[in-house]
């Protein structure tokens, strides 16, 4: 289950990177949310296995 959630967050973050360059406004916000989504996708499995 954690793999599916992490994969969705990772791919969603990459999609947000692409969208950030296509929109006219809020580019920085969308790009930052994409970075945060990818960071969360990497951190969740590490946190889960550390317990």
C-alpha positions as MATLAB code, in Angstrom:
seq = 'XXXXXXXXXXXXXXXXXXXXXXXXXXXXXXXXXXXXXXXXXXXXXXXXXXX';
ca = [
       0.000    0.000    0.000;
       2.858    2.380    0.854;
       4.441    1.707   -2.549;
       1.252    2.705   -4.381;
       0.879    5.894   -2.338;
       4.532    6.820   -2.870;
       4.310    6.107   -6.595;
       1.209    8.282   -6.950;
       2.865   11.136   -5.040;
       6.071   10.819   -7.067;
       4.348   10.773  -10.447;
       1.999   13.539   -9.346;
       4.983   15.674   -8.351;
       6.586   15.168  -11.754;
       3.286   16.083  -13.407;
       3.167   19.254  -11.308;
       6.646   20.164  -12.568;
       5.351   19.943  -16.122;
       2.195   21.901  -15.350;
       4.215   24.656  -13.642;
       5.873   25.554  -16.936;
       2.576   25.592  -18.855;
       0.479   27.892  -16.660;
       0.587   31.670  -16.787;
       0.337   32.383  -13.067;
       1.349   30.670   -9.816;
       4.287   28.905  -11.464;
       6.439   29.026   -8.346;
       3.674   27.719   -6.102;
       2.892   24.766   -8.376;
       6.587   23.951   -8.775;
       7.092   24.083   -4.991;
       4.127   21.792   -4.384;
       5.648   19.379   -6.907;
       8.942   19.384   -5.001;
       7.124   18.813   -1.709;
       5.118   15.935   -3.205;
       8.282   14.208   -4.411;
       9.991   14.761   -1.053;
       6.988   13.273    0.723;
       6.973   10.332   -1.687;
      10.587    9.606   -0.748;
      10.150   10.222    2.996;
       7.058    8.087    3.612;
       8.653    4.682    2.911;
      11.778    5.644    4.867;
       9.704    6.707    7.852;
       7.552    3.589    7.639;
      10.541    1.195    7.609;
      12.336    3.077   10.421;
       9.665    2.179   12.974;
];
